XYZ file of C-alpha atoms in Angstrom:
297
model
C 0.000 0.000 0.000
C 1.015 3.596 -0.639
C -0.446 7.079 -0.417
C -1.235 9.343 -3.356
C 2.007 11.301 -2.913
C 3.974 8.019 -3.049
C 2.230 7.135 -6.307
C 2.864 10.589 -7.805
C 6.559 10.375 -6.910
C 6.794 6.863 -8.359
C 5.125 7.843 -11.645
C 6.855 11.215 -11.882
C 3.638 13.255 -12.019
C 4.993 16.646 -10.968
C 1.741 18.622 -11.198
C -0.149 16.006 -9.192
C 2.587 16.043 -6.560
C 2.457 19.848 -6.295
C -1.313 19.787 -5.836
C -1.042 17.104 -3.148
C 1.659 19.076 -1.350
C -0.652 22.092 -1.271
C -3.403 20.185 0.557
C -1.220 18.594 3.236
C 0.861 15.826 1.650
C 4.016 17.574 2.860
C 3.345 15.839 6.192
C 3.653 12.446 4.447
C 7.050 12.919 2.796
C 8.788 10.956 5.567
C 6.125 8.220 5.800
C 7.235 4.886 4.250
C 4.969 2.756 2.089
C 4.558 -1.022 2.266
C 8.032 -1.475 0.748
C 9.620 0.948 3.224
C 10.190 3.738 0.675
C 9.298 7.383 1.248
C 8.204 9.700 -1.601
C 11.657 11.310 -1.567
C 13.332 7.910 -1.968
C 10.986 6.996 -4.834
C 11.736 10.273 -6.630
C 15.481 9.735 -6.175
C 15.191 6.190 -7.518
C 13.421 7.526 -10.609
C 16.165 10.200 -10.920
C 13.576 12.963 -10.851
C 15.720 15.779 -9.478
C 12.907 18.315 -9.767
C 10.634 16.341 -7.427
C 13.476 15.653 -5.002
C 14.340 19.343 -4.755
C 10.663 20.263 -4.553
C 10.075 17.814 -1.691
C 13.048 19.105 0.299
C 12.071 22.727 -0.380
C 8.504 22.090 0.796
C 9.753 20.422 3.972
C 12.032 23.402 4.701
C 9.317 25.997 4.031
C 6.811 24.016 6.080
C 9.230 24.076 9.007
C 10.088 27.776 8.632
C 6.809 29.366 7.506
C 4.144 26.745 8.208
C 3.295 26.354 4.499
C 5.026 24.344 1.747
C 5.574 27.342 -0.550
C 5.690 31.118 -0.645
C 4.053 31.565 -4.042
C 2.069 29.203 -6.224
C 4.578 29.049 -9.089
C 8.212 29.751 -9.823
C 7.528 32.740 -12.092
C 6.624 34.894 -9.099
C 9.936 34.093 -7.419
C 11.883 34.744 -10.635
C 10.054 38.028 -11.177
C 10.919 39.234 -7.686
C 14.550 38.262 -8.231
C 14.818 40.050 -11.584
C 13.092 43.184 -10.286
C 15.351 43.319 -7.230
C 18.423 42.936 -9.469
C 17.145 45.622 -11.849
C 16.418 48.082 -9.039
C 19.797 47.391 -7.448
C 21.709 48.027 -10.678
C 19.793 51.226 -11.399
C 20.031 52.596 -7.854
C 23.694 51.747 -7.266
C 25.223 52.042 -10.746
C 23.135 54.103 -13.172
C 21.259 56.606 -11.009
C 24.300 58.111 -9.203
C 25.923 58.956 -12.532
C 22.915 60.561 -14.248
C 20.947 62.010 -11.332
C 22.608 65.416 -11.575
C 22.298 65.837 -15.349
C 19.039 63.936 -15.948
C 16.939 64.080 -12.779
C 13.718 63.686 -14.760
C 14.832 60.335 -16.148
C 15.572 59.006 -12.675
C 12.237 60.275 -11.391
C 10.225 58.828 -14.277
C 12.001 55.472 -14.033
C 11.303 55.282 -10.303
C 7.650 56.194 -10.858
C 7.147 53.616 -13.608
C 8.879 50.927 -11.562
C 6.626 51.727 -8.594
C 3.531 51.449 -10.798
C 4.771 48.131 -12.160
C 5.263 46.796 -8.651
C 1.784 47.966 -7.619
C 0.276 46.195 -10.625
C 2.249 43.055 -9.812
C 1.040 43.065 -6.196
C -2.544 43.472 -7.390
C -2.156 40.497 -9.715
C -0.623 38.438 -6.924
C -3.714 38.821 -4.769
C -6.138 38.298 -7.661
C -8.116 35.087 -8.174
C -6.364 33.185 -9.601
C -3.163 34.758 -8.365
C 0.292 33.899 -7.098
C -0.311 34.617 -3.427
C -4.073 34.267 -3.042
C -4.987 31.048 -1.196
C -6.123 28.373 -3.597
C -9.674 27.109 -3.594
C -8.459 23.515 -3.320
C -9.244 23.044 0.318
C -6.461 21.745 2.601
C -6.906 18.316 4.137
C -5.062 18.951 7.403
C -8.195 18.268 9.445
C -8.428 14.840 7.798
C -4.731 14.007 8.131
C -4.711 14.643 11.875
C -1.770 15.507 14.081
C 0.148 12.332 13.165
C -0.462 11.286 9.526
C 1.872 8.292 9.858
C -0.282 6.812 12.608
C -3.434 7.106 10.491
C -1.862 5.210 7.553
C -1.064 1.503 7.728
C 0.984 0.388 4.726
C -0.149 -3.231 5.199
C -3.853 -2.266 5.211
C -4.033 1.120 3.471
C -7.745 1.071 2.640
C -8.971 -0.265 5.965
C -6.756 2.025 8.044
C -7.914 5.110 6.146
C -11.562 4.114 6.537
C -11.205 3.615 10.280
C -9.344 6.924 10.638
C -11.897 8.843 8.583
C -14.776 7.235 10.482
C -13.330 8.423 13.783
C -13.018 11.962 12.393
C -16.593 11.922 11.121
C -17.835 10.884 14.533
C -16.185 13.973 16.015
C -17.647 16.243 13.312
C -21.120 14.693 13.222
C -22.248 16.534 16.346
C -21.719 19.964 14.758
C -22.425 19.215 11.111
C -26.147 18.384 11.299
C -27.906 15.835 9.117
C -25.375 16.101 6.279
C -22.454 15.051 8.488
C -24.493 12.162 9.887
C -25.395 10.940 6.401
C -21.752 11.173 5.303
C -20.748 9.186 8.370
C -23.346 6.554 7.514
C -22.119 6.386 3.917
C -18.544 5.960 5.113
C -19.689 3.112 7.360
C -21.262 1.377 4.368
C -18.053 1.854 2.362
C -16.118 0.182 5.164
C -18.587 -2.712 5.261
C -18.312 -3.139 1.484
C -14.538 -3.315 1.813
C -14.902 -6.002 4.492
C -17.205 -8.028 2.228
C -14.709 -7.691 -0.625
C -11.875 -8.950 1.574
C -14.045 -11.831 2.827
C -14.800 -12.853 -0.763
C -11.115 -12.683 -1.609
C -10.169 -14.938 1.296
C -12.982 -17.334 0.444
C -11.763 -17.571 -3.143
C -8.195 -18.172 -1.987
C -9.403 -20.870 0.399
C -11.614 -22.764 -2.067
C -9.561 -22.244 -5.211
C -12.527 -20.797 -7.131
C -13.756 -17.327 -7.950
C -17.242 -16.057 -7.203
C -18.513 -17.243 -10.622
C -17.219 -20.777 -10.030
C -14.148 -20.635 -12.280
C -10.994 -22.221 -10.840
C -8.150 -19.937 -9.819
C -4.940 -20.846 -11.715
C -2.328 -22.423 -9.507
C -4.757 -23.621 -6.822
C -6.142 -26.739 -8.523
C -4.051 -29.081 -6.378
C -4.819 -27.407 -3.049
C -7.392 -29.214 -0.863
C -10.690 -27.507 -0.098
C -10.716 -25.746 3.249
C -13.855 -26.677 5.128
C -17.154 -27.801 3.661
C -19.229 -24.635 4.013
C -17.688 -22.606 1.204
C -20.941 -22.448 -0.740
C -22.866 -21.417 2.375
C -20.341 -18.690 3.103
C -20.584 -17.447 -0.482
C -24.369 -17.251 -0.227
C -24.156 -15.338 3.036
C -21.773 -12.850 1.477
C -24.097 -12.405 -1.498
C -27.064 -11.693 0.770
C -24.999 -9.273 2.841
C -23.830 -7.496 -0.322
C -27.401 -7.143 -1.641
C -28.659 -5.783 1.686
C -25.754 -3.369 1.869
C -26.398 -2.201 -1.692
C -30.025 -1.372 -0.872
C -28.988 0.595 2.202
C -26.314 2.432 0.223
C -28.836 3.401 -2.444
C -31.271 4.805 0.112
C -28.532 6.671 1.965
C -27.096 7.994 -1.299
C -30.431 9.508 -2.302
C -30.854 11.181 1.083
C -27.246 12.384 1.014
C -27.708 13.838 -2.462
C -30.763 15.811 -1.376
C -28.941 17.059 1.731
C -25.965 18.230 -0.337
C -28.251 20.041 -2.785
C -29.994 21.812 0.094
C -26.637 22.840 1.541
C -25.433 24.223 -1.801
C -28.661 26.168 -2.231
C -28.223 27.565 1.260
C -24.710 28.702 0.326
C -26.001 30.519 -2.756
C -24.682 28.007 -5.314
C -27.924 27.746 -7.293
C -26.228 28.812 -10.528
C -23.613 26.092 -10.054
C -26.322 23.433 -9.587
C -28.187 24.616 -12.682
C -25.072 24.426 -14.853
C -24.167 20.987 -13.491
C -27.667 19.649 -14.197
C -27.353 20.926 -17.770
C -23.964 19.226 -18.098
C -22.172 22.501 -18.809
C -19.065 21.598 -16.827
C -16.822 23.967 -18.785
C -18.487 26.932 -17.119
C -18.061 25.770 -13.525
C -15.290 24.753 -11.172
C -16.102 21.450 -9.490
C -13.482 22.111 -6.802
C -14.830 25.324 -5.288
C -18.352 24.948 -6.756
C -18.484 28.343 -8.379
C -18.672 29.864 -11.824
C -15.487 31.518 -12.987
C -14.721 33.537 -16.087
C -11.184 32.142 -16.256
C -12.194 28.504 -15.911
C -8.997 27.159 -17.499
C -6.867 28.903 -14.854
C -9.055 28.287 -11.845
C -8.208 25.858 -9.042
C -5.087 24.623 -10.847
């Protein structure tokens, strides 16, 4: 088992890794997967120097500033560096030599540079901008104080379900009906995972899949117990009952989410989604944006 940041480091998906780091994956850079490898080790093994440097930089910034980055892209940092170099050269080299003979030039240059910096600051705090907080919501409240404790590399799915269920129980008291329905849905997801694991163990024990076909390599193994068919039937009944409960809970949860969005003033978003006009909306922050291609990236 591995986390999403492990997978991104293994596959070399730099943009995915940056997005995960923004929402809290920086806390998982020292967490090993089932093979004992951290995301930094996986990136080094793939010889992806950019990811390795990015991981170390995010760890340093997280320690110093409490966030994995100062700006959302490298162009902002380069722009600040070039502007500082330009101002330094003009103020220390050019301006002292021409200030007496051409004071107007020095004054106009300083004024234009100040206007450029004001425009740059305005763009930084725009949406989307370089400094404005992104609308991809952080997941720190889901990671908890110790992300390594909430993730078991041997049982990644089960450990995450148990951890998330405990968090939902704490939030259900303040979240109303929606939080309770989400907690119930998460419970059904956990039960479905248990049924899937039970089927897998039953297949490994009997040497046959759920449709009766033999599993290659297990033809010579003796049957374990004589109630395999009974166990399979029980699992089928449990799966059907669980599916009915999930369907009913899903309908109630959908209505509750629609009511919450309407209460938040997202009626236009719901209308566009129902029409299938996904190009006009942002499914991350649930809003309509003019610059859709640059939003929530």
